Amino acid sequence: MRKDELLIRVAVPSPLRRIFDYRFPQNSMDVRIIPGMRLRVSFGRRELIGVVLKVVRDSEIDVEKLKQITAVLDAEPLITGRVFRLLEWCSGYYHHPIGEVFSAALPTLLRQGGELLYKGQRCWLLSESGREVALDTLKRAVKQQGVLGLLQQHGVLSDRQLSDLLNGWQAPMRALRDKGFIYSEQRPEIPEVTSVTVPPLNAEQAVAVTAVEAGLADFHPFLLNGVTGSGKTEVYLSIAEKVLAKGRQVLVLVPEIGLTPQLVLRFQQRFAVPIALMHSGLNDQERLDSWILARDGRASLVIGTRSAVFAPMKQLGLIIIDEEHDGSFKQQEGFRYSARDVAVMRARLEKVPIVLGSATPSLETLFNAQEGRYRELLLTQRAGNAQPPKIAALDVRGQYMEHGLSNGLIALMRQHLKQSGQVLLFLNRRGYSPTLMCHDCGWSAECQRCDTHMVLHQYEQRLRCHHCGKEMRLVPRCPQCQGEQLRPIGHGTERIEEALQEKFPEYKVLRIDRDTTRRKGALQTMLEEIHDGKHQILLGTQMLSKGHHFPNVTLVGILDAEQGLYSADYRAIERMAQQILQVAGRAGRAERPGTVLIQTHHPDHPLLRELLEQGYGPFSQALLQERQQADMPPYSALALLRAEATDKHLPQAFLSEAYQLAAALGVPDVLLLGPIPSPMERRAGRYRAQLLIHAPQRGALHRLLTPWLLQLEANKLGRKVRWSLDVDPIEMY
Ligand code: ADP
Ligand code: ZN
Ligand code: ZN
């Protein structure tokens, strides 16, 4: 190795589990290379953006064969310190190629090699003379007077905020600028704090806040286990306030911002600080802006979905995860990670507390609390005067059902509607009916690319596959026998909506699902209309269950929640219970008490009874016992190796070889289950199969995975299929 040359170890986004070395002739470029900087490197026939992991001066290896790096993209490292270590940990824990992990942690523009450039929003500020000038002097320019008045009142206002406050502010603003009273700057918007009344915390809330406050100086994981409506958000706000007061930043992770605009709004109303939002509703530049604000420490609050867990933060002081049980924290493609679990590791590395909040905590988190790893903070009462809802099962066996609605439920709906309560019905199936069948010959609409039925969407006159997106126009005749008796089988939200409009013509029905909320802002408008009482009957999918506060809902009906009871997936029951309680939690959140009715054909199912009679606590204990007996997580560790290909036999052939290789490694205690075809074997034209790896402890699992994955990378069959590894899988298909 030449004296003036450095060897750079680079994380290159490639599916290979390796670090790649490049040469860097030091005097060819006048820059210093530091870990965390981006480089452009040639890789095969392509150029890729990689991240420096390490710079070494001496090497035993033959460096002449290595390529030189093409360009250094940054003057300073983008990924540093604890986030850097977090990503290294992720790569090891999830056995995912380090280059892809680093790449996933960067906003798209940076990943593509773009500049670290903050664009921000145009904001208007007062100059010194603008601050001092008396409004009276503008008596004859009323519009200018109005605009200046607004700025004197608010200090800083963005274009967007101005447009919300005033029409036609632009011309007077230009005039004021010409007079030197104001100027503009690209910077983060400061939310307008509305004077909200902050309720005094109740005793349980106060205990929770004090406990976290006492732990602010170090890593302390907390489970905030509070029933729906118990004031968890109020607890987050109070703790955040303390952290912000110390000049530190708060990271809040939420399942889906689009579905819970209320949470973001409550943070915005409470704190007059720049907030960096990170979610899929932003464009690439907005995401980059948020990332930069978080990194600089200019945004005191960072609120985001899953990937925000990797946001660099200069002064992180606290992490909050709302609805920690929610499945959307798990990334299901590519770099498969659990943002919740990564967040806990991040809090540990950053030496800050983390609060995991939920009314229905995951079994993993409950287990961690029981084992003493997390401290559990309980909120057992609903806040204010609200009472917990009464939940009952409605036995519909042998009952007359009209469009999936039992008479018992309909009667109760009438009663609540008459007393001017709102009714919320939950059915987690959109479309008109799950399939369409020919009464003459038995043909049913199947997807040609998946092992599943096409869902009938009546309004759009289409059949659509919910798994691959394939669509067909609805035709009036059976494609097989030309018969005209095509009939919808089963019920989706569209069909129930139709039935409700017929049954309750005097009330307004609102359907909320992905089909009715596709337009940007549509959900927000609907939520506002619900608050204003424009609709009396609300019908929706799980979108309706997430964190919403509907003070007038007094009755919740769950039309069909029992698919989970007999599912092949061992987590299905846990998910079902969480869904029932989350939906139920929308009832009776204000003065008026709530009732929840669950239509079921299995009123005697022991776990369902446990849930309804004893509540989530005892139910989850029973479920944990089952898991222990079955030796399933959290009492063991799992990983799932999946493979898919257009050829039916290849995935199983590859997994069989994988099985042999693993067996030959002879790691004690590890069990291999499979390979078997995935529950839905064909999806989007590809056949899928899986092999489950079970170990009593994580250590054994990792001892197998590390050497095994390198073998799989080198495997010939492995190049003919698409395969992936999922550590801690939450869905078994
Ligand atoms: P959660 O997040 O647990 O569902 P929220 O924080 O949204 O609960 O609180 C539910 C409702 O109760 C909100 O309207 C909130 O303003 C109110 N609330 C919360 N804490 C209190 C309190 N200590 N006193 C009175 N009302 C409260
Ligand atoms: Zn037919
Ligand atoms: Zn399909």
Coordinates of N, CA and C and ligand atoms in Angstrom, one line a residue, residues 199-202 205 227-234 266 383-384 549 589, ligand 1:
P199 N -55.6 20.4 31.3 CA -56.3 19.9 32.5 C -55.2 19.6 33.6
P200 N -55.5 19.8 34.9 CA -54.6 19.4 35.9 C -54.6 17.8 35.8
L201 N -53.3 17.3 36.0 CA -53.2 15.8 35.9 C -53.9 15.1 37.0
N202 N -54.5 14.0 36.8 CA -55.0 13.2 37.9 C -53.9 12.5 38.5
Q205 N -51.8 10.0 36.4 CA -51.0 10.7 35.4 C -49.8 11.4 36.1
V227 N -55.7 2.6 29.8 CA -56.9 2.3 29.0 C -57.2 3.5 28.1
T228 N -58.0 3.2 27.1 CA -58.3 4.2 26.1 C -59.0 5.4 26.7
G229 N -58.5 6.6 26.4 CA -59.1 7.8 27.0 C -58.6 8.1 28.4
S230 N -57.5 7.4 28.8 CA -57.1 7.6 30.2 C -56.1 8.8 30.3
G231 N -55.9 9.5 29.1 CA -55.0 10.7 29.2 C -53.5 10.4 29.0
K232 N -53.2 9.4 28.1 CA -51.8 9.1 27.8 C -51.2 10.3 27.1
T233 N -52.0 10.8 26.1 CA -51.4 11.9 25.4 C -51.1 13.1 26.3
E234 N -51.9 13.3 27.3 CA -51.7 14.4 28.2 C -50.4 14.1 29.0
R266 N -52.3 18.3 18.8 CA -52.2 18.6 20.2 C -50.8 19.0 20.6
A383 N -59.8 9.6 31.8 CA -59.6 10.9 32.4 C -60.9 11.7 32.4
G384 N -60.9 12.7 33.2 CA -62.1 13.6 33.3 C -63.2 12.8 33.9
H549 N -60.7 10.7 18.8 CA -61.5 11.1 20.0 C -62.9 11.6 19.4
R589 N -66.3 8.5 25.2 CA -65.1 9.2 25.6 C -65.3 10.6 26.3
Ligands
ADP1 P1 -55.5 8.7 25.5 O1 -54.3 9.3 24.8 O2 -55.1 7.9 26.7 O3 -56.5 8.1 24.6 P2 -56.1 11.5 25.9 O4 -54.8 12.1 26.4 O5 -56.5 11.8 24.5 O6 -56.2 10.0 26.2 O7 -57.3 12.0 26.9 C1 -58.7 11.7 26.6 C2 -59.5 13.0 26.9 O8 -59.4 13.3 28.3 C3 -58.9 14.2 26.2 O9 -60.1 15.0 25.8 C4 -58.1 14.9 27.2 O10 -58.1 16.3 27.0 C5 -58.9 14.6 28.5 N1 -58.0 14.6 29.6 C6 -56.8 14.0 29.7 N2 -56.3 14.2 31.0 C7 -57.2 14.8 31.7 C8 -57.3 15.3 33.1 N3 -56.3 15.0 33.9 N4 -58.4 15.9 33.4 C9 -59.4 16.1 32.6 N5 -59.4 15.7 31.3 C10 -58.3 15.1 30.8

